[in-house]
PDB file of C-alpha atoms in Angstrom:
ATOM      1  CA  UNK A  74      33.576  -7.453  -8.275  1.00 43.00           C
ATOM      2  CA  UNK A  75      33.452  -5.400  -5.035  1.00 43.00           C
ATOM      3  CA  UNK A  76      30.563  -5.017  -2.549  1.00 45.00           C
ATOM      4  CA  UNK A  77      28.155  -5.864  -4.832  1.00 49.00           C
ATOM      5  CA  UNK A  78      29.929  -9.052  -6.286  1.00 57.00           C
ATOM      6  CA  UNK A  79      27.973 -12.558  -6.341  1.00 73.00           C
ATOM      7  CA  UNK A  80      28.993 -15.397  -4.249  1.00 82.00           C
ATOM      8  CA  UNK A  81      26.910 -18.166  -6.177  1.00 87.00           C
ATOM      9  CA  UNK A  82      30.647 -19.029  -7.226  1.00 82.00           C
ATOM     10  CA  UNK A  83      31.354 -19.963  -3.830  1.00 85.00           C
ATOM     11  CA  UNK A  84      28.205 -21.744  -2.506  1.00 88.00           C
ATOM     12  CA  UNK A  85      27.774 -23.444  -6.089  1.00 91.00           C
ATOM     13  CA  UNK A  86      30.648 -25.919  -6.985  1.00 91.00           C
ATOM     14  CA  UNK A  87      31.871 -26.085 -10.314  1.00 93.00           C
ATOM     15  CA  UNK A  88      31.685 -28.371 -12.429  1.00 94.00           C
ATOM     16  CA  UNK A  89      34.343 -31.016 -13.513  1.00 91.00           C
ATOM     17  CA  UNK A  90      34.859 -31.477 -16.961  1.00 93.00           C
ATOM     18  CA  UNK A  91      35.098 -35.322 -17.470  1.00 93.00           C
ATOM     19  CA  UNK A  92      37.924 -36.054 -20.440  1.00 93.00           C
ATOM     20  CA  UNK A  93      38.783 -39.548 -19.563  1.00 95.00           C
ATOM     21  CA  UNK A  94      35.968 -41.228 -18.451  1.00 94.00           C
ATOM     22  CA  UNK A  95      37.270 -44.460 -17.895  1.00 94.00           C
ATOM     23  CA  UNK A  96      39.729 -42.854 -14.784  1.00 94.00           C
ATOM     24  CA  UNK A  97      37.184 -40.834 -13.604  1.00 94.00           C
ATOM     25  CA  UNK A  98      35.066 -43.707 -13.227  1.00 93.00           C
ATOM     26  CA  UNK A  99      38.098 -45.703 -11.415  1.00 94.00           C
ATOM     27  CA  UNK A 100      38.971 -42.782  -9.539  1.00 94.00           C
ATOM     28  CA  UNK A 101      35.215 -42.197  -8.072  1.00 92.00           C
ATOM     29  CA  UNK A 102      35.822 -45.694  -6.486  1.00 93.00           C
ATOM     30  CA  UNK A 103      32.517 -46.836  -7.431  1.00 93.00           C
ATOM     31  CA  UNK A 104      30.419 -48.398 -10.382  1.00 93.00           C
ATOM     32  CA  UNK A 105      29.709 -47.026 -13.353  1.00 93.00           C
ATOM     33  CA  UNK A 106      25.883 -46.328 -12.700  1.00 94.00           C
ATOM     34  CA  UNK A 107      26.427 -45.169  -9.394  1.00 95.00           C
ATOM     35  CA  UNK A 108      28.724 -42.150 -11.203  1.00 95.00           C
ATOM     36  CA  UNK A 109      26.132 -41.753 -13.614  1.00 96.00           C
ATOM     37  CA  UNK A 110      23.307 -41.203 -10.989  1.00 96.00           C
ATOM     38  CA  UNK A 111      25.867 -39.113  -8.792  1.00 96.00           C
ATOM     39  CA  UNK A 112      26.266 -36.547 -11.709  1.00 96.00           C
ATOM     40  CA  UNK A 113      22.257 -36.917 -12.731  1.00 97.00           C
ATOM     41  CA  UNK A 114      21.602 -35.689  -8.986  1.00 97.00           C
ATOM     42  CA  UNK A 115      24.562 -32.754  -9.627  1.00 96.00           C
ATOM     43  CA  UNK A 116      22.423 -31.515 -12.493  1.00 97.00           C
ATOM     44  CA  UNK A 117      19.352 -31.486 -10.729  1.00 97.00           C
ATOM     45  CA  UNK A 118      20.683 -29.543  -8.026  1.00 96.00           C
ATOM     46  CA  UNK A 119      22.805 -26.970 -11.124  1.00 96.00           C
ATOM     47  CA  UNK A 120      19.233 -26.878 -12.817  1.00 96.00           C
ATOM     48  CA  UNK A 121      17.171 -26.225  -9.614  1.00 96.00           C
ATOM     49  CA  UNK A 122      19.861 -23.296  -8.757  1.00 96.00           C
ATOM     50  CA  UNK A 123      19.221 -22.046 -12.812  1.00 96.00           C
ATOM     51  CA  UNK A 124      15.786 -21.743 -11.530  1.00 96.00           C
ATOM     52  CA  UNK A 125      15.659 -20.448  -8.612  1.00 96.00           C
ATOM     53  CA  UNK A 126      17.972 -17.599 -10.188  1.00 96.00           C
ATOM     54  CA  UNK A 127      15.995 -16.786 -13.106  1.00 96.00           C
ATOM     55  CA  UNK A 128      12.574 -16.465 -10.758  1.00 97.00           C
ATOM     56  CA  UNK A 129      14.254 -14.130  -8.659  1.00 96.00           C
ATOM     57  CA  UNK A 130      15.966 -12.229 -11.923  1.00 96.00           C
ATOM     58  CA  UNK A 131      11.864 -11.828 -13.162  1.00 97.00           C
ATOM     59  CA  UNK A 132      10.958 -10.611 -10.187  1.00 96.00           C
ATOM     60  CA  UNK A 133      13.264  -7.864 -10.149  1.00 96.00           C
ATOM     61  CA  UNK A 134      12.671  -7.068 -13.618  1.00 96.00           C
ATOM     62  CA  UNK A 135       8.931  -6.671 -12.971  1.00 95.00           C
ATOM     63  CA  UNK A 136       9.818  -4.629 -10.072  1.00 95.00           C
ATOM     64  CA  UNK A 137      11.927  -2.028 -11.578  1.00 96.00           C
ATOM     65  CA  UNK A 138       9.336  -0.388 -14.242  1.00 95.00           C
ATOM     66  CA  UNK A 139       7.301   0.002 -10.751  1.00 94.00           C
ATOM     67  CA  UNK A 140      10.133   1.608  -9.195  1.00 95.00           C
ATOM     68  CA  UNK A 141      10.634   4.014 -12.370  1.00 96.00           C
ATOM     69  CA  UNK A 142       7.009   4.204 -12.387  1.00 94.00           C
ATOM     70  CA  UNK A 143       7.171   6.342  -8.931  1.00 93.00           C
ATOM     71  CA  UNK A 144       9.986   7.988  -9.655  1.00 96.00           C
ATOM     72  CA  UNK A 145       8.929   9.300 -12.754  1.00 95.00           C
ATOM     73  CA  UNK A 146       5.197  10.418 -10.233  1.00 90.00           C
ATOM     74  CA  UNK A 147       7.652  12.159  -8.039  1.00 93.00           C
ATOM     75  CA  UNK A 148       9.664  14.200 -10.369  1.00 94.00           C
ATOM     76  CA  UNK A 149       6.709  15.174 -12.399  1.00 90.00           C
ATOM     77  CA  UNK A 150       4.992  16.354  -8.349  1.00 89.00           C
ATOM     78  CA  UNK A 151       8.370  18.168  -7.943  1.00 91.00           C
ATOM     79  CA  UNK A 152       8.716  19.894 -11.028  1.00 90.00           C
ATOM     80  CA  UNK A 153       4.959  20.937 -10.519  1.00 87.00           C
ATOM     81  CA  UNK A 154       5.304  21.909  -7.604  1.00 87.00           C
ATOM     82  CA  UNK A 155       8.145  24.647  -8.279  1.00 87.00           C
ATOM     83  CA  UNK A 156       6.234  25.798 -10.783  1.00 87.00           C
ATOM     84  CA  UNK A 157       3.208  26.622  -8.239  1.00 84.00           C
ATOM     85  CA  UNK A 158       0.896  25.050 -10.632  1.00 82.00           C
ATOM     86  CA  UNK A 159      -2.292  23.459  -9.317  1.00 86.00           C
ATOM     87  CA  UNK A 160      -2.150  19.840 -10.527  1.00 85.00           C
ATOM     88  CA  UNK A 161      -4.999  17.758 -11.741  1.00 87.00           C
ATOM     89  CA  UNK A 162      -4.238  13.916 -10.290  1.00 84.00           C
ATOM     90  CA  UNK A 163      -6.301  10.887 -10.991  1.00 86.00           C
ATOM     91  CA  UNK A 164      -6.839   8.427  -7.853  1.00 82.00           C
ATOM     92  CA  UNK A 165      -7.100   4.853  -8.450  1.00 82.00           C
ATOM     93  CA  UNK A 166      -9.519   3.708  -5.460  1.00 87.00           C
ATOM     94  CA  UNK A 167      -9.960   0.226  -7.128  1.00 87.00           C
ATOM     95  CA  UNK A 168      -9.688  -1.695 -10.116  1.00 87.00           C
ATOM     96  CA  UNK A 169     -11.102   0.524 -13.600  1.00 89.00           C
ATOM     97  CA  UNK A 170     -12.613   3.258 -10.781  1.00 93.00           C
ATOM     98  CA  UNK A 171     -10.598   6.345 -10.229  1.00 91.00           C
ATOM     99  CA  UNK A 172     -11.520  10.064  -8.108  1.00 93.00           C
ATOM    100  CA  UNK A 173      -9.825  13.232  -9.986  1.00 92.00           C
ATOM    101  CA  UNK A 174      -8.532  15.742  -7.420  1.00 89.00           C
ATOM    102  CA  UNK A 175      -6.996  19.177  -7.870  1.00 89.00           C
ATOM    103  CA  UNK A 176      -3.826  19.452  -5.489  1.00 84.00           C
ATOM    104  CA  UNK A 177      -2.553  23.517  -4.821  1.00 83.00           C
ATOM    105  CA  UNK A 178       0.302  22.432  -3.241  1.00 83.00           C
ATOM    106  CA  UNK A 179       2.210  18.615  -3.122  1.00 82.00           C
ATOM    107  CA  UNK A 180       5.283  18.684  -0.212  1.00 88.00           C
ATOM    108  CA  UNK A 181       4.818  15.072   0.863  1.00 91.00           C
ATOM    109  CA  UNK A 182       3.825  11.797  -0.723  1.00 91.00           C
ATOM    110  CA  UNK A 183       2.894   8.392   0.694  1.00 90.00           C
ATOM    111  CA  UNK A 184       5.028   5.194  -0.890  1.00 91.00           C
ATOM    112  CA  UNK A 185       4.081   1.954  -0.210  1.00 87.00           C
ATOM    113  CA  UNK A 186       6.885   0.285   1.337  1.00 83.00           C
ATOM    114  CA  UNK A 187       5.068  -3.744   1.493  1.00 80.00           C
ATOM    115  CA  UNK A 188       2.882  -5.884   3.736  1.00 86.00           C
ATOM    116  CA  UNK A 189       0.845  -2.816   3.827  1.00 85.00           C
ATOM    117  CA  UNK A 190       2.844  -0.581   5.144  1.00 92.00           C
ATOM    118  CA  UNK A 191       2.979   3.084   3.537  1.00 91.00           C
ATOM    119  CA  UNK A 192       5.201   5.838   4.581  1.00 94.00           C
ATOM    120  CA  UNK A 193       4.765   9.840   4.352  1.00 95.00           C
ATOM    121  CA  UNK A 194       7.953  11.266   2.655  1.00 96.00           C
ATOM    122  CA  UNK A 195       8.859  14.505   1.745  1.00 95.00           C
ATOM    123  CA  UNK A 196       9.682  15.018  -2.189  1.00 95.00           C
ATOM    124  CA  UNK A 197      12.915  14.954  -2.008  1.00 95.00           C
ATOM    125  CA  UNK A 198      13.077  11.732   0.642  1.00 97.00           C
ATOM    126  CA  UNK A 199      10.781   9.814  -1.571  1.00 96.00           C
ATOM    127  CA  UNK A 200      13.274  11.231  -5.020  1.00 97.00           C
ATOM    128  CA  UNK A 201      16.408  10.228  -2.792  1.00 97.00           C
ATOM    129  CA  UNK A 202      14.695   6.528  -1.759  1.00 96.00           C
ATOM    130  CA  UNK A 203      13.104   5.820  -4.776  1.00 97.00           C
ATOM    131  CA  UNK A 204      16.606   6.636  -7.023  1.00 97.00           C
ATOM    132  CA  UNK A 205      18.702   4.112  -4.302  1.00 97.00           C
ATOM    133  CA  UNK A 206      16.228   1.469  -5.062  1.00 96.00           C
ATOM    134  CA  UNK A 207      16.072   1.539  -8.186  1.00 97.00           C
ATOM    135  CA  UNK A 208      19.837   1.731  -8.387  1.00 98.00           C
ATOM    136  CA  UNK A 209      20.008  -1.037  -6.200  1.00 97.00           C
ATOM    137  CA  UNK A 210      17.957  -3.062  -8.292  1.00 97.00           C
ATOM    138  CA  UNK A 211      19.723  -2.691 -11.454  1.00 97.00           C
ATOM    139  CA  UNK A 212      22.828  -3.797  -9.721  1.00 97.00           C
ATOM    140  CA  UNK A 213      21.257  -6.864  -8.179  1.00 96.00           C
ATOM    141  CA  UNK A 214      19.988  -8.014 -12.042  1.00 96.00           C
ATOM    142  CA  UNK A 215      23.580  -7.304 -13.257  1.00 96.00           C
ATOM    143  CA  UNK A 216      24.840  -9.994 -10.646  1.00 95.00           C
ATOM    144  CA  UNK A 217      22.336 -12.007 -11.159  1.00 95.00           C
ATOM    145  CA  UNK A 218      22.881 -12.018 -15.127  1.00 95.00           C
ATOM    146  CA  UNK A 219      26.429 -12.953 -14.075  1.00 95.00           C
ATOM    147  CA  UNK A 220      24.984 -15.909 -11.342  1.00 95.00           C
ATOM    148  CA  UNK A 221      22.989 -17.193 -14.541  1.00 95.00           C
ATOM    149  CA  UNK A 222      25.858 -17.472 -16.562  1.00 95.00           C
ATOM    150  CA  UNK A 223      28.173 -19.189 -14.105  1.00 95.00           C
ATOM    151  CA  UNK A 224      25.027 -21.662 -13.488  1.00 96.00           C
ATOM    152  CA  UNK A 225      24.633 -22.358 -16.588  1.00 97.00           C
ATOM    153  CA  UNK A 226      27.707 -23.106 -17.570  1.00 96.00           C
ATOM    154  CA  UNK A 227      27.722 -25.498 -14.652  1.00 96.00           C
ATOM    155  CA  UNK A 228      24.587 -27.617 -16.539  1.00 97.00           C
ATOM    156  CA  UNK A 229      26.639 -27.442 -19.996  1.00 97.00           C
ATOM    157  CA  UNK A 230      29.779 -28.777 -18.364  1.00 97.00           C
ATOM    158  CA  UNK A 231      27.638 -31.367 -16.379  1.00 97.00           C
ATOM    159  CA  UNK A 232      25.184 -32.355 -19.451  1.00 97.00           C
ATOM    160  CA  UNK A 233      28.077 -33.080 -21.219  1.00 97.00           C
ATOM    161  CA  UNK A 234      30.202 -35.243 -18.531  1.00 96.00           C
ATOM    162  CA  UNK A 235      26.453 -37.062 -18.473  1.00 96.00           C
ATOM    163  CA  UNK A 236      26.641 -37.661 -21.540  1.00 96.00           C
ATOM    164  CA  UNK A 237      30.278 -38.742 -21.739  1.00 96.00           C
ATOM    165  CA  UNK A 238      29.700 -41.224 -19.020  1.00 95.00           C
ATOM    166  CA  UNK A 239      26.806 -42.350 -20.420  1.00 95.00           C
ATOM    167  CA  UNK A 240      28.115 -43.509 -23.580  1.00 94.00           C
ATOM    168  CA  UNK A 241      31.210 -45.003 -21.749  1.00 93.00           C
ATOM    169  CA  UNK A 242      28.386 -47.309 -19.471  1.00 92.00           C
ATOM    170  CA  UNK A 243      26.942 -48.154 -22.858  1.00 92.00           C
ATOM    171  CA  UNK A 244      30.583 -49.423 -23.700  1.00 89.00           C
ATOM    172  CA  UNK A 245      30.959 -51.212 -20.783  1.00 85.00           C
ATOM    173  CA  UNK A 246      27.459 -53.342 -20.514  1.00 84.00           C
ATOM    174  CA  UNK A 247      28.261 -54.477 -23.998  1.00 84.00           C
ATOM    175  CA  UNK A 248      31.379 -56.286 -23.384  1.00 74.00           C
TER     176      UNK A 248
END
């Protein structure tokens, strides 16, 4: 997996697969509604993982068309800018209201970095920055792709040793 890899497999136990209910009950020590709530609270904490994975998975995704976005602003300033062609660029300076400009010459360009914070970089610094983000990014929505599946393979395993218990309570309470 390397430097990259996930640890979600470490910090989120796996499941246990329940195939004979009736010693897993024995073996928990306790009664059979008390195992049934114990694995209900499992799969609320499995689910709120699940969720707190896929918001962060949707923020990324939203946040690398940005990231392309600027990269795709700073090539097209580069290639321009070899060229020594004067460039026409449209300002947004609010919502729907924009200023044209015509820039002679484009060696520096301010990214915003967050919390209001912008930066002067030179082309190439902004190319170099913008290219390791975005590379970072796609590697953090492979791993979390990966985190995803391990979680949710977690609730599958879970729903069904719910349901297996379940039906063995059912079985008990009626003799």
């Amino acid at each position: 997996m390397g430097e990259n890899s996930s640890v979600i497999a470490e910090v989120v136990p796996k499941a246990t697969f329940v195939e004979n209910v009736q010693a897993y009950v024995k073996e928990s020590g306790k009664d059979v509604d008390l195992v049934l709530e114990d694995v209900r609270d499992m799969l609320q904490r499995y689910s709120h993982v699940e969720q707190e994975l896929q918001q962060r998975k949707q923020r990324l995704q939203l946040k690398q068309p940005e990231i392309e976005k600027c990269l795709d602003a700073v090539n097209m300033l580069i290639e321009r800018n070899d060229s020594g062609e004067d460039m026409d660029l449209d300002f947004s300076l609010s919502d729907h209201v924009y200023a044209r400009a015509t820039v002679q010459h484009a060696g520096y360009v301010g990214l915003w970095l967050g919390a209001g914070v912008m930066v002067e970089y030179s082309l190439d610094e902004a190319k170099a920055l913008l290219e390791e983000q975005l590379q970072s990014c796609m590697r953090q929505l492979e791993v979390l792709a990966d985190d995803c599946n391990y979680v949710r393979d977690q609730v599958t395993t879970t729903e069904v040793a719910l349901a297996r218990i379940y039906n063995y309570s059912v079985g008990v309470k009626k003799k």
